[in-house]
Amino acid sequence: MSERLEDIAVAMVANGRGLLAADESTATIKKRFDSIGLESTEDARRDYREMLLRSDEAMRNYISGVILYEETLFQKAADGTPLVDIIKNAGSIPGIKVDTGAKPLPHFPSETITEGLDGLAARLAKYYEAGARFAKWRGVIAVSGALPSFGTIKANAHALARYATLCQEAGIVPIVEPEVLMDGTPGDHSIDRAEEVTEWVLRTVFEELGDLRVKLEGMILKPSMVIDGKKARKAPVEEIAERTIKVLKRTVPAAVPGIAFLSGGQSTEEATAHLSAMNTTHDLPWKLTFSYGRALQQEALNAWNGKPENVAAGQRAFTHRAKMCSLAAKGSWKKDLEQAA
Ligand code: 13P
């Protein structure tokens, strides 16, 4: 496969394929495992992720790349095969989450700045060596009547741009992820407010990327959809799709090859339906696909339930959802296809 940033970025969003976000931090995967009553040991994390990555049909046909947590990038399957090799052998691309998390931003109560720039160049060289060809950094923007503040948007946008230049210098495609939270606190904001904030955030992010000379052809944007807060949810599928496309058209240059959405607390089916509705709009300058964590994994996690005898059921559930998301990335998902699992 080509090592040019532009070619890797195009491959990440090509042919109805999208990204599996399996990069939950140790604290986050513990929460997911708590929901099925499973202790989060290193082996349990390995077994769960190995189950997903060995879903050969899903990996070959629907998943262009996998975002890993550092532990997984260097982890071996139960039979000693590096997990990275399982991804590559299925024709998919390994990637890595490189931020070290959102921390309180001094002087800005209830807002955060994402950290991880110090020493990042050296870490990227190590990740490249281990096979990673793209990376992810998530900036988090909380929404309320008064939030976000411009200081927070600007600080996070600047960090995203600094991260993106370091990635490109290391031969790694940056996924630039400014998440406007739908399920933060209070989480009852309207879709109007979500639209206004998302436009403001994306405009600022692309200004910072431009100022730092990030090569737009060699990056992927990972935004949230324009959606009302989780406690306010009432906008229909078509409205979410239309408003999201409107904001993206206003803010994302056509040079960016692809936009891969996060699911952010939407249900599995909502995230699939919204993506499909957007892809029925035909005059788009970029590919629109998925980079889901929860919306790709939830059904597989429940079907697996931490038990070795359920591996095949977990893989079936994952493959079904990946297939539905792939159809959505082509604009051809339909609700009645959901029954097929
Ligand atoms: P969700 O799809 O669960 O929001 O996760 C995607 C992700 O990578 C968040 O950083």
PDB file of C-alpha atoms and ligand atoms in Angstrom, residues 21-23 32 67 97 136 138 177 179 222 261-265 291-296, ligand 1:
ATOM      1  CA  ALA A  21     -12.940   3.287  16.981  1.00  0.00           C
ATOM      2  CA  ALA A  22     -11.671   0.659  19.439  1.00  0.00           C
ATOM      3  CA  ASP A  23      -9.410   3.089  21.288  1.00  0.00           C
ATOM      4  CA  ARG A  32     -18.115  -0.659  29.020  1.00  0.00           C
ATOM      5  CA  ILE A  67      -8.216   3.198  15.941  1.00  0.00           C
ATOM      6  CA  LYS A  97      -5.212   7.406  19.648  1.00  0.00           C
ATOM      7  CA  LYS A 136      -6.605  10.378  16.404  1.00  0.00           C
ATOM      8  CA  ARG A 138     -10.155  14.328  20.349  1.00  0.00           C
ATOM      9  CA  GLU A 177     -11.729  15.236  16.052  1.00  0.00           C
ATOM     10  CA  GLU A 179     -16.407  16.742  19.415  1.00  0.00           C
ATOM     11  CA  LYS A 222     -14.031  13.405  12.647  1.00  0.00           C
ATOM     12  CA  PHE A 261     -18.366  10.858  12.122  1.00  0.00           C
ATOM     13  CA  LEU A 262     -18.239   9.867  15.769  1.00  0.00           C
ATOM     14  CA  SER A 263     -21.461   8.479  17.246  1.00  0.00           C
ATOM     15  CA  GLY A 264     -21.251  10.434  20.504  1.00  0.00           C
ATOM     16  CA  GLY A 265     -24.083   8.771  22.441  1.00  0.00           C
ATOM     17  CA  SER A 291     -15.691   6.273  12.765  1.00  0.00           C
ATOM     18  CA  TYR A 292     -17.948   4.887  15.453  1.00  0.00           C
ATOM     19  CA  GLY A 293     -17.032   3.478  18.822  1.00  0.00           C
ATOM     20  CA  ARG A 294     -20.214   2.752  20.740  1.00  0.00           C
ATOM     21  CA  ALA A 295     -22.503   2.615  17.688  1.00  0.00           C
ATOM     22  CA  LEU A 296     -20.351  -0.114  16.099  1.00  0.00           C
TER      23      LEU A 296
HETATM   24  P1  13P B   1     -18.224   7.119  19.833  1.00  0.00           P
HETATM   25  O1  13P B   1     -18.642   6.724  18.442  1.00  0.00           O
HETATM   26  O2  13P B   1     -18.606   6.103  20.879  1.00  0.00           O
HETATM   27  O3  13P B   1     -18.584   8.523  20.174  1.00  0.00           O
HETATM   28  O4  13P B   1     -16.644   7.041  19.854  1.00  0.00           O
HETATM   29  C1  13P B   1     -15.944   7.563  18.797  1.00  0.00           C
HETATM   30  C2  13P B   1     -14.670   8.124  19.279  1.00  0.00           C
HETATM   31  O5  13P B   1     -13.628   7.745  18.815  1.00  0.00           O
HETATM   32  C3  13P B   1     -14.720   9.175  20.294  1.00  0.00           C
HETATM   33  O6  13P B   1     -13.456   9.743  20.440  1.00  0.00           O
END
